[in-house]
Short mmCIF file of the N, C-alpha and C atoms (twelve columns), coordinates in Angstrom:
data_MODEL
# 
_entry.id   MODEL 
# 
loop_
_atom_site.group_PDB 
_atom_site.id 
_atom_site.type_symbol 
_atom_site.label_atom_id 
_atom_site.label_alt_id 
_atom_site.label_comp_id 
_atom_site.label_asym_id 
_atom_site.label_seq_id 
_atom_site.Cartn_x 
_atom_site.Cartn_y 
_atom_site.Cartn_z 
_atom_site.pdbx_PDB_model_num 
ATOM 1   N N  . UNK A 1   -97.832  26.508 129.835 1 
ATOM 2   C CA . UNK A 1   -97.939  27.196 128.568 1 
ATOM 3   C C  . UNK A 1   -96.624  26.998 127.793 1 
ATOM 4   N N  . UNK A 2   -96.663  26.648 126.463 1 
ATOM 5   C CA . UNK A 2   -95.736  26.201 126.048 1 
ATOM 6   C C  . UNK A 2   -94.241  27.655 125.546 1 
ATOM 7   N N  . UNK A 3   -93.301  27.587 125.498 1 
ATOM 8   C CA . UNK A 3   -92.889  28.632 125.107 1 
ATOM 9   C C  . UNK A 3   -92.553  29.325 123.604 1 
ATOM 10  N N  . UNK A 4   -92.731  30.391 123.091 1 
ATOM 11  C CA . UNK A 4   -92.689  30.922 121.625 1 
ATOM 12  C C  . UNK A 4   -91.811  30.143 121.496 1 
ATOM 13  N N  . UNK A 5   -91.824  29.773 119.870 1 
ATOM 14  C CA . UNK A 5   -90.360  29.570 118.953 1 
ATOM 15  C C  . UNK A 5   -89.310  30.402 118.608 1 
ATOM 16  N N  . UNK A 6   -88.242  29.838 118.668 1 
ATOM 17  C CA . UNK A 6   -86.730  30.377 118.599 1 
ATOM 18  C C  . UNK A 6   -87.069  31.439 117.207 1 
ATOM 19  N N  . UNK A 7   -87.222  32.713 117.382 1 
ATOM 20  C CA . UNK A 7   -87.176  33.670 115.908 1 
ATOM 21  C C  . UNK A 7   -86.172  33.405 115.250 1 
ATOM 22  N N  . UNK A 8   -85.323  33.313 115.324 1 
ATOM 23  C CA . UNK A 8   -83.709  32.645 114.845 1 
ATOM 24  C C  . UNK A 8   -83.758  30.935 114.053 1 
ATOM 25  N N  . UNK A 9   -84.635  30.360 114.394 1 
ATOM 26  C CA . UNK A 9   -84.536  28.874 114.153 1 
ATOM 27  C C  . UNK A 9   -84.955  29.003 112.423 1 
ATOM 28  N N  . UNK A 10  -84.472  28.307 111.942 1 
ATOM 29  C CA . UNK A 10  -84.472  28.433 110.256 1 
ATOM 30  C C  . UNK A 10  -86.177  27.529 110.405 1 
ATOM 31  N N  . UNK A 11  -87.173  27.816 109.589 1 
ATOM 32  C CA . UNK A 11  -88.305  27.281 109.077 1 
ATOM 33  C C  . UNK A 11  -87.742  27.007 107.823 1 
ATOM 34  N N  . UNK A 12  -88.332  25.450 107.730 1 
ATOM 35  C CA . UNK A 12  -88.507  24.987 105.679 1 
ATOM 36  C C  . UNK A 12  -89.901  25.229 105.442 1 
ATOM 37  N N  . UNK A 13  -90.257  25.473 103.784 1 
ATOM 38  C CA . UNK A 13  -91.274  25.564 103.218 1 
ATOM 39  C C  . UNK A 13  -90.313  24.981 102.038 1 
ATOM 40  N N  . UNK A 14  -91.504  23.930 101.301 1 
ATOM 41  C CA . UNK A 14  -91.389  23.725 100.143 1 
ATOM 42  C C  . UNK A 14  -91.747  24.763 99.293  1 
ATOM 43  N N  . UNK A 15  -91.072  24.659 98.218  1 
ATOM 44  C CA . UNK A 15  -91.466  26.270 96.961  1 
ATOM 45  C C  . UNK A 15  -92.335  25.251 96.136  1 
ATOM 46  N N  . UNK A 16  -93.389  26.085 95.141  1 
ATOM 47  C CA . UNK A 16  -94.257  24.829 94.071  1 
ATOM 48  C C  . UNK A 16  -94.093  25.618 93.291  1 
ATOM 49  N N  . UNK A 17  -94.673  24.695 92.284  1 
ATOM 50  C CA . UNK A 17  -95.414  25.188 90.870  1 
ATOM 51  C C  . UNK A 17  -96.856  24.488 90.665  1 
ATOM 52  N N  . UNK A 18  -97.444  25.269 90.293  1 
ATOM 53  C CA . UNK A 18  -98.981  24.870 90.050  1 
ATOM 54  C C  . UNK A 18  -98.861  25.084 88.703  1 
ATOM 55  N N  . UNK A 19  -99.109  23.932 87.713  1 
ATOM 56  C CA . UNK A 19  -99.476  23.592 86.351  1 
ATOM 57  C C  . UNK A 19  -100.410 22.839 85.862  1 
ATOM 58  N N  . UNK A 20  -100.786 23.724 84.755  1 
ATOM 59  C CA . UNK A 20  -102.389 23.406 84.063  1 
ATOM 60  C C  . UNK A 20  -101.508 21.709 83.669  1 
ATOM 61  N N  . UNK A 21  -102.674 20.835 83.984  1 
ATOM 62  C CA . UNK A 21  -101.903 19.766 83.707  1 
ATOM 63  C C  . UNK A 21  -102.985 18.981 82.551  1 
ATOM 64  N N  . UNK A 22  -104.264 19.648 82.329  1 
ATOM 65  C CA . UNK A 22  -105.259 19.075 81.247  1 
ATOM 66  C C  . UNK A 22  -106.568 20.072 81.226  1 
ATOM 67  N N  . UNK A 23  -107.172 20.461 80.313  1 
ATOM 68  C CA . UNK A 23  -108.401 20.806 80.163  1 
ATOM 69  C C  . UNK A 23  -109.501 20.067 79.475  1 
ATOM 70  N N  . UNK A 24  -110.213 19.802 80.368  1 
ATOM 71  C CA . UNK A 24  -110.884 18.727 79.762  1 
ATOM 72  C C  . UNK A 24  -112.327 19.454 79.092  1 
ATOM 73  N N  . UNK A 25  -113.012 20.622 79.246  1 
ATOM 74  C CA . UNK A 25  -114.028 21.587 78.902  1 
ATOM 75  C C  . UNK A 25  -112.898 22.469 77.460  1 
ATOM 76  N N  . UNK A 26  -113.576 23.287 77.667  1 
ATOM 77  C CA . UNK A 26  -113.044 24.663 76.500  1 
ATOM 78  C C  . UNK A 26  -111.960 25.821 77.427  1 
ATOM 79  N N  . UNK A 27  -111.106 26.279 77.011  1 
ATOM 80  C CA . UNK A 27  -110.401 27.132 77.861  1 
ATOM 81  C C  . UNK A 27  -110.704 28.622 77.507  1 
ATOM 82  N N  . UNK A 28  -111.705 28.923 78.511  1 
ATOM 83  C CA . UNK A 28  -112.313 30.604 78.084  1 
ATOM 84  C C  . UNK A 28  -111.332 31.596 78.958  1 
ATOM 85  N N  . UNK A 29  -110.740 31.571 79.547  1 
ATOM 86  C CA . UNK A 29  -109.677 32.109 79.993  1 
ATOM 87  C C  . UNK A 29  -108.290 32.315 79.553  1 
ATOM 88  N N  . UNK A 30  -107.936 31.390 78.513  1 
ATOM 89  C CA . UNK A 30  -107.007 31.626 77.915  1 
ATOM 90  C C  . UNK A 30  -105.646 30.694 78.142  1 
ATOM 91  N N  . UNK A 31  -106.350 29.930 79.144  1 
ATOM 92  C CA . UNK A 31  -105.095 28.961 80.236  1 
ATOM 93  C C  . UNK A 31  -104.421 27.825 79.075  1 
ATOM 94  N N  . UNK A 32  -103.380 27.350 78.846  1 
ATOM 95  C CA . UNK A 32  -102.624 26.162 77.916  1 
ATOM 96  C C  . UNK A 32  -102.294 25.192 78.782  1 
ATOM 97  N N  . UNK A 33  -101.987 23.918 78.375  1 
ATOM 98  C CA . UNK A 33  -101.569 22.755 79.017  1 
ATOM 99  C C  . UNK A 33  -100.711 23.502 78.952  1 
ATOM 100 N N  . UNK A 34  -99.606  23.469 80.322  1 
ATOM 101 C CA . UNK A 34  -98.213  23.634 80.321  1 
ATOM 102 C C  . UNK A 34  -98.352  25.017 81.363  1 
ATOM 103 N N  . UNK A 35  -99.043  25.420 81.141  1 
ATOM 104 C CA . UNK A 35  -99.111  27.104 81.601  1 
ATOM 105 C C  . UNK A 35  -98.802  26.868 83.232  1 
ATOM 106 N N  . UNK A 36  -98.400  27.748 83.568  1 
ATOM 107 C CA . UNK A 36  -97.959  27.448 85.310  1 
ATOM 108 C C  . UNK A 36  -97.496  29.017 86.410  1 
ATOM 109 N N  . UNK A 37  -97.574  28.742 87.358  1 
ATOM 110 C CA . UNK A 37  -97.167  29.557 88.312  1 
ATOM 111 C C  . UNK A 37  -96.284  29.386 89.653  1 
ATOM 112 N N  . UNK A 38  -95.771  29.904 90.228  1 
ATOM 113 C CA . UNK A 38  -94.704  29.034 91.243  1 
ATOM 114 C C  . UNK A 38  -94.846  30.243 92.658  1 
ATOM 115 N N  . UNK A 39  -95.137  29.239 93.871  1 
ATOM 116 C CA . UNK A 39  -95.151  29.962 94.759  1 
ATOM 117 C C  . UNK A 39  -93.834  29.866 95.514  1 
ATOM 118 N N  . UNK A 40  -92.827  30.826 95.919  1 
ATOM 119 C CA . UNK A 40  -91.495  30.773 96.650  1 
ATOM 120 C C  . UNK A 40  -91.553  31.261 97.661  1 
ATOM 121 N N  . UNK A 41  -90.491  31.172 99.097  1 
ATOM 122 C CA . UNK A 41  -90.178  31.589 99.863  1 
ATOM 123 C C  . UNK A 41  -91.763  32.133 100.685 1 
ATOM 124 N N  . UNK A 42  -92.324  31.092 100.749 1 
ATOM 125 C CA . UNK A 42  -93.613  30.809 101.790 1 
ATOM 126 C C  . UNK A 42  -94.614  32.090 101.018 1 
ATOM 127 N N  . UNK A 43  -94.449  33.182 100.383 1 
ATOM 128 C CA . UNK A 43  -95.517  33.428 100.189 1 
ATOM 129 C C  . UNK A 43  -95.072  34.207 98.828  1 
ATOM 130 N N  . UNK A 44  -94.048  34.421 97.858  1 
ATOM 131 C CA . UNK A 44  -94.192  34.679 97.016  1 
ATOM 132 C C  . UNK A 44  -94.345  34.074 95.432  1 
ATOM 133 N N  . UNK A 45  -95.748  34.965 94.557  1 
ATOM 134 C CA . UNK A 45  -96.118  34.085 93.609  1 
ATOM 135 C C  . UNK A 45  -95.462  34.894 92.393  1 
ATOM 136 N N  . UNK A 46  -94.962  33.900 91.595  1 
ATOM 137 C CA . UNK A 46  -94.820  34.700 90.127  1 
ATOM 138 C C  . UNK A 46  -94.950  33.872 89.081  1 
ATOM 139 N N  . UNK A 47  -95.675  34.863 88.135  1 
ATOM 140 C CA . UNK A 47  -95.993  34.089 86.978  1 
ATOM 141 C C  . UNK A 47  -94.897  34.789 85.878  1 
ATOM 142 N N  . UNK A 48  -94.514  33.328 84.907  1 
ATOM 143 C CA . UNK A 48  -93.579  33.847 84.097  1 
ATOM 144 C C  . UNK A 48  -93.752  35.060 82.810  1 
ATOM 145 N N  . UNK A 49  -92.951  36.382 82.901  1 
ATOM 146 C CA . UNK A 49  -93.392  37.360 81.676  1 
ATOM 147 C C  . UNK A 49  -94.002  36.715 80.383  1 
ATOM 148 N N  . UNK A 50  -94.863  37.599 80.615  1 
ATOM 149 C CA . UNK A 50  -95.690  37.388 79.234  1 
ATOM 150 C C  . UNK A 50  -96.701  36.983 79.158  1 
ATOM 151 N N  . UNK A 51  -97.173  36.091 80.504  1 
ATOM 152 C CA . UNK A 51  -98.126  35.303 80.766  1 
ATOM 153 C C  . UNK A 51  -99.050  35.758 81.464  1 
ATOM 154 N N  . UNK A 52  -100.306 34.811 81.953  1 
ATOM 155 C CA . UNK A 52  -101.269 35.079 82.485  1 
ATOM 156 C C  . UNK A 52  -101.635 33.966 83.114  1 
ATOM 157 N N  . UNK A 53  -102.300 34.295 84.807  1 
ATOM 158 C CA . UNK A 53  -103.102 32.938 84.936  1 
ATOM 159 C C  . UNK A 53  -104.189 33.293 85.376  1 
ATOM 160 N N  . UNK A 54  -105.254 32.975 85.501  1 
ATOM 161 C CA . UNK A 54  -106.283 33.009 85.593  1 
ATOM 162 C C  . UNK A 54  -106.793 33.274 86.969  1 
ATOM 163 N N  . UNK A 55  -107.706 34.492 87.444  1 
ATOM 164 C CA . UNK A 55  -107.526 34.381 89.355  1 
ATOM 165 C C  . UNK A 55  -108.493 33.836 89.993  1 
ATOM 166 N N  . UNK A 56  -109.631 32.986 89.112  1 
ATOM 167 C CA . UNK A 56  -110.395 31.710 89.670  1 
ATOM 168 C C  . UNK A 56  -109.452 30.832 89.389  1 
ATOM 169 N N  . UNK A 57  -108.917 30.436 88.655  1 
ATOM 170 C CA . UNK A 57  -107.872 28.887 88.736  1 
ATOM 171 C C  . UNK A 57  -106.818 29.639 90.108  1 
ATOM 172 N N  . UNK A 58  -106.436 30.620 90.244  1 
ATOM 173 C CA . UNK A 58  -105.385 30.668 91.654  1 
ATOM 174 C C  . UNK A 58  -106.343 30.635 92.862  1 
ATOM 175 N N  . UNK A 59  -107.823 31.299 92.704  1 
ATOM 176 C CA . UNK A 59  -108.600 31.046 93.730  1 
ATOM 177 C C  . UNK A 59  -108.451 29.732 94.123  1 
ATOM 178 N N  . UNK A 60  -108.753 28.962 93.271  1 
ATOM 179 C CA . UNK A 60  -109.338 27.420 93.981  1 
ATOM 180 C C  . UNK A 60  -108.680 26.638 94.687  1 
ATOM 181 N N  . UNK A 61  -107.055 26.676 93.625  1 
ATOM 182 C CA . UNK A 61  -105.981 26.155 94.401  1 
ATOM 183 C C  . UNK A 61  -105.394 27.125 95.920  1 
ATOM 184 N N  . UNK A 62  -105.454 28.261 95.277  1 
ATOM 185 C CA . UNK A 62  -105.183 29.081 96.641  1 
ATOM 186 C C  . UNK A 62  -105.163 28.537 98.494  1 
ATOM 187 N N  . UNK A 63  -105.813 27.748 98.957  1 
ATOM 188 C CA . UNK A 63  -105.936 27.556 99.980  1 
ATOM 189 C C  . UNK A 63  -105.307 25.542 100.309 1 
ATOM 190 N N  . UNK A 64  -105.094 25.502 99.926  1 
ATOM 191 C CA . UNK A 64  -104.225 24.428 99.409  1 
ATOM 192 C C  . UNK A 64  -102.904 24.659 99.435  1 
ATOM 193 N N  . UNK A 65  -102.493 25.365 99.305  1 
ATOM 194 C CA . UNK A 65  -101.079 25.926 99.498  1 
ATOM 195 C C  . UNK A 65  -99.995  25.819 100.346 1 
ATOM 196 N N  . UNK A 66  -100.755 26.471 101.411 1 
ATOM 197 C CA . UNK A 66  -99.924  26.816 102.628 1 
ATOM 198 C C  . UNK A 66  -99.943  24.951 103.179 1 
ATOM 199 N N  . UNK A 67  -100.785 24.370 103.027 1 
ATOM 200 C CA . UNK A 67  -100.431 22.979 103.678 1 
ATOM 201 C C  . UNK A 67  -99.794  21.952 102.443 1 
ATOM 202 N N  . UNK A 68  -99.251  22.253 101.241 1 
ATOM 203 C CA . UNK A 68  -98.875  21.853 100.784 1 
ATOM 204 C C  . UNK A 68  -97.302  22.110 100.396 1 
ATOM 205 N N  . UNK A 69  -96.734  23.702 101.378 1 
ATOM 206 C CA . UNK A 69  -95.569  24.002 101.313 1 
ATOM 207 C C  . UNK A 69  -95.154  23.284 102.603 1 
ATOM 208 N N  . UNK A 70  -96.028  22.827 103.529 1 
ATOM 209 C CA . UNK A 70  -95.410  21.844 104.663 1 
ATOM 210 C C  . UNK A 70  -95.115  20.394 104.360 1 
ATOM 211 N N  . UNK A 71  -94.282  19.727 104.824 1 
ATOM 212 C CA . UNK A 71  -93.914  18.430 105.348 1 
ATOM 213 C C  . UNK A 71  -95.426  18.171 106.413 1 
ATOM 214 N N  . UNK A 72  -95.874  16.885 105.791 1 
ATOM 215 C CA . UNK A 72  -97.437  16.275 106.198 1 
ATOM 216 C C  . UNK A 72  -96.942  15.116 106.673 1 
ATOM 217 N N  . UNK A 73  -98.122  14.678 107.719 1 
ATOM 218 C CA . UNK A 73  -97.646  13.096 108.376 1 
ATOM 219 C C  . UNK A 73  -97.502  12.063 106.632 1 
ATOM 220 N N  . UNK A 74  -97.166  10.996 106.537 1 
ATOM 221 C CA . UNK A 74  -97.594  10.068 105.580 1 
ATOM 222 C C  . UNK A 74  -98.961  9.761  104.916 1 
ATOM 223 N N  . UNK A 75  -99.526  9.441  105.961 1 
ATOM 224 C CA . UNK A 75  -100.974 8.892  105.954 1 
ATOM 225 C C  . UNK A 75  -102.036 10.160 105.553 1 
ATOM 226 N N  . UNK A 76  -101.613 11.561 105.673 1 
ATOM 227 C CA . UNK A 76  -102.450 12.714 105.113 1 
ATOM 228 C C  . UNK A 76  -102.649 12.509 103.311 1 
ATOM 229 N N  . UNK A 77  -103.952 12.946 103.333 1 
ATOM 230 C CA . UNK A 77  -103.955 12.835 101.972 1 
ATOM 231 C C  . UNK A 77  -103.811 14.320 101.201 1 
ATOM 232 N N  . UNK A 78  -103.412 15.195 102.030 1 
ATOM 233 C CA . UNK A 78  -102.996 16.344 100.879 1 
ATOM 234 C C  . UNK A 78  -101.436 15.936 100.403 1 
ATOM 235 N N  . UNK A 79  -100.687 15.337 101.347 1 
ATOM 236 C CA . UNK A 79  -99.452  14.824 101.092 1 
ATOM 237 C C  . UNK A 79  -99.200  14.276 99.780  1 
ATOM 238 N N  . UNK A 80  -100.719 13.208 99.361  1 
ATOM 239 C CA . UNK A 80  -100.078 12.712 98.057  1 
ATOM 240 C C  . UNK A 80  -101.071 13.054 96.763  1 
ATOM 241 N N  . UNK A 81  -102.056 13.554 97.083  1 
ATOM 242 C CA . UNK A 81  -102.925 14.068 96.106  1 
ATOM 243 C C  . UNK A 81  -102.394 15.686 95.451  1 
ATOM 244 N N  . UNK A 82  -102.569 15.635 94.363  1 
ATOM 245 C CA . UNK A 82  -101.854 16.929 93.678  1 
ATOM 246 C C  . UNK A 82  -102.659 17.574 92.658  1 
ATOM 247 N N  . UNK A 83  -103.793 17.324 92.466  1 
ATOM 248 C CA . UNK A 83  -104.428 18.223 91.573  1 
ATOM 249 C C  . UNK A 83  -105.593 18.601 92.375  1 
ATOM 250 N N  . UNK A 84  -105.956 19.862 91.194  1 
ATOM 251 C CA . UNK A 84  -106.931 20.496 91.743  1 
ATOM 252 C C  . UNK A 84  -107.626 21.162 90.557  1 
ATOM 253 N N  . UNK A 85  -109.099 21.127 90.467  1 
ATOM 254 C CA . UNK A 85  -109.725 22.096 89.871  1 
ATOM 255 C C  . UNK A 85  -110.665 23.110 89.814  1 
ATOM 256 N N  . UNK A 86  -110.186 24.097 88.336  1 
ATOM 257 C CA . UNK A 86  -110.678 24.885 88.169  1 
ATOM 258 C C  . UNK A 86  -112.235 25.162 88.784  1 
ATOM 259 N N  . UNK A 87  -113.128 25.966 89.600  1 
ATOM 260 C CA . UNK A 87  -114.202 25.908 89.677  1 
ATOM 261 C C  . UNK A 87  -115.197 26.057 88.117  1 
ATOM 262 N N  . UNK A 88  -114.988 26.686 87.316  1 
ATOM 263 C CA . UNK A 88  -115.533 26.612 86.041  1 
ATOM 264 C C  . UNK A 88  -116.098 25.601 85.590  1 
ATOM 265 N N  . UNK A 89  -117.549 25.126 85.455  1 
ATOM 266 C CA . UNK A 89  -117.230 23.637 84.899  1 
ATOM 267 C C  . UNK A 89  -117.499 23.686 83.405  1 
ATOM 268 N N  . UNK A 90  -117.412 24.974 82.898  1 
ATOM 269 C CA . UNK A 90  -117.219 24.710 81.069  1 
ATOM 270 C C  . UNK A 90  -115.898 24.036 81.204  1 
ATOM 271 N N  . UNK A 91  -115.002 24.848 81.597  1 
ATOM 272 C CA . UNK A 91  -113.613 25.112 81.640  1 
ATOM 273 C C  . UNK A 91  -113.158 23.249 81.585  1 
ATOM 274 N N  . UNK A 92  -113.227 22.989 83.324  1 
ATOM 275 C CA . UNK A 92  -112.382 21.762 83.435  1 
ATOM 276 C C  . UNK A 92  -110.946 21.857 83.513  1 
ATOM 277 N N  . UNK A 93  -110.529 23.077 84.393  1 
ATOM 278 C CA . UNK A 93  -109.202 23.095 83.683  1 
ATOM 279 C C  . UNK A 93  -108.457 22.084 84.952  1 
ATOM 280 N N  . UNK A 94  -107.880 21.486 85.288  1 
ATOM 281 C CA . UNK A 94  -106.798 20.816 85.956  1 
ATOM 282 C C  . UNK A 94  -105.808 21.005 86.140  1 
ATOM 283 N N  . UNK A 95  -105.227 21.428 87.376  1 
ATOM 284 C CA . UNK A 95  -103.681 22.136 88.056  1 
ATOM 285 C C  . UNK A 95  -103.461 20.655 88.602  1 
ATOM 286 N N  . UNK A 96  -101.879 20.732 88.402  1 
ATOM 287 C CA . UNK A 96  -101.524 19.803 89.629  1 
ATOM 288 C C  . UNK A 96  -100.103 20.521 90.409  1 
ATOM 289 N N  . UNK A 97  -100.102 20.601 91.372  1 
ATOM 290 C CA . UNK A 97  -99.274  21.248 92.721  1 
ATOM 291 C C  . UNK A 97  -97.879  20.095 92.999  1 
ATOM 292 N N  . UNK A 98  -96.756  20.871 92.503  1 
ATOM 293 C CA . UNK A 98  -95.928  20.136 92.873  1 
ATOM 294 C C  . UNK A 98  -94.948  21.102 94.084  1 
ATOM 295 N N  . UNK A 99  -94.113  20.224 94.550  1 
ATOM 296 C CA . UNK A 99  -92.926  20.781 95.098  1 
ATOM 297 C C  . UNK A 99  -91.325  20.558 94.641  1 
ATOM 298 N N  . UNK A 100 -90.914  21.911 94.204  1 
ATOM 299 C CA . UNK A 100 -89.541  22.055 93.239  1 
ATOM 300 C C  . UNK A 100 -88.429  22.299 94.110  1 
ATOM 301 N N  . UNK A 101 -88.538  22.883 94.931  1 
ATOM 302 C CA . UNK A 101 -87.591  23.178 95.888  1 
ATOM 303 C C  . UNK A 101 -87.613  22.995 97.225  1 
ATOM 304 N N  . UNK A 102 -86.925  24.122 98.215  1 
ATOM 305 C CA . UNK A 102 -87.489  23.718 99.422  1 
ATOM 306 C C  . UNK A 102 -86.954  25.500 100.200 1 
ATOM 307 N N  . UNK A 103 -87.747  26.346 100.516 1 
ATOM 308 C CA . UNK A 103 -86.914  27.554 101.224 1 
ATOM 309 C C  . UNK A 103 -86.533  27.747 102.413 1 
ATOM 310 N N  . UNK A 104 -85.771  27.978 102.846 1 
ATOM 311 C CA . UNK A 104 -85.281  28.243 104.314 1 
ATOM 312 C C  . UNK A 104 -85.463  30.038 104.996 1 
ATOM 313 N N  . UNK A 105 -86.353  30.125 105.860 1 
ATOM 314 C CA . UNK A 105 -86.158  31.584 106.402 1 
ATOM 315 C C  . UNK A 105 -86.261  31.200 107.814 1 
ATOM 316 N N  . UNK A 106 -85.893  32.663 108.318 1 
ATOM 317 C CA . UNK A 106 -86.037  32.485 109.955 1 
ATOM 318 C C  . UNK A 106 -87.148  32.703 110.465 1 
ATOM 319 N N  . UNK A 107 -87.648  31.819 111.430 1 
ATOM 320 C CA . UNK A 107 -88.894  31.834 111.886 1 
ATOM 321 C C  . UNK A 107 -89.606  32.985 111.906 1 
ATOM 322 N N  . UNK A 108 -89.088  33.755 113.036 1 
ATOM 323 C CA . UNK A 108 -89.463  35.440 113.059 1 
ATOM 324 C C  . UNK A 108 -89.513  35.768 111.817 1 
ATOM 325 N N  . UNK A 109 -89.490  35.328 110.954 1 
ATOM 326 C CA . UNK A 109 -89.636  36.107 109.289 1 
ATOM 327 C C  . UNK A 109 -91.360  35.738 108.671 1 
ATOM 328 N N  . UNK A 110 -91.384  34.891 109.529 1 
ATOM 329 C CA . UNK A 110 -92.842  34.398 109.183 1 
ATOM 330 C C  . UNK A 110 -94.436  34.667 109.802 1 
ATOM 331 N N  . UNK A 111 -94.911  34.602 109.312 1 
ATOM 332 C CA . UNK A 111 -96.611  34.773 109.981 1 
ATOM 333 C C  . UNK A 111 -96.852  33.641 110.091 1 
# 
């Protein structure tokens, strides 16, 4: 049986931003090219004051996430594919998932 990980050992997560990167339908939600959200420090999201994003466009991308704040073999294709869309299909709206940073916590800090 293999043994737990060091609680002490620093974990990386990449930090993102998810940005409307095109709407190709009508935007009934209110979403703009440009509009965006950023997930940090493995699980926190904030959207910038003033704004809004939409919680079917965070649904969809939502699960996408967590394997996109990891380091992927090469050959994975979440590694190099970066958009995602809206389920809406008036909408059409188009996110694409980048990585801006990179966070460091201690393992034991994590689920």
């Amino acid at each position: 049986m293999p043994s737990p990980p060091d609680p002490d050992a620093l974990t990386e997560t990449f930090d993102l931003r998810v940005t409307v990167d095109r709407i190709e339908g009508r935007s009934v939600c209110g979403l703009a090219v440009g509009d965006h959200f950023e997930v940090s420090e493995s699980s926190q999201l904030r959207i910038p004051d003033g704004k809004h994003f939409c919680m079917y466009a965070i649904a969809a991308v939502l699960p996408l996430l967590p394997a996109k704040q990891r380091r992927l073999p090469a050959g994975d294709w979440l590694e190099h594919d970066t958009e995602v869309c809206c389920p809406d299909p008036d909408e059409r709206v188009v996110m694409r998932i980048e990585r801006v940073g990179v966070s460091r916590r201690a393992t034991g800090d994590l689920t």
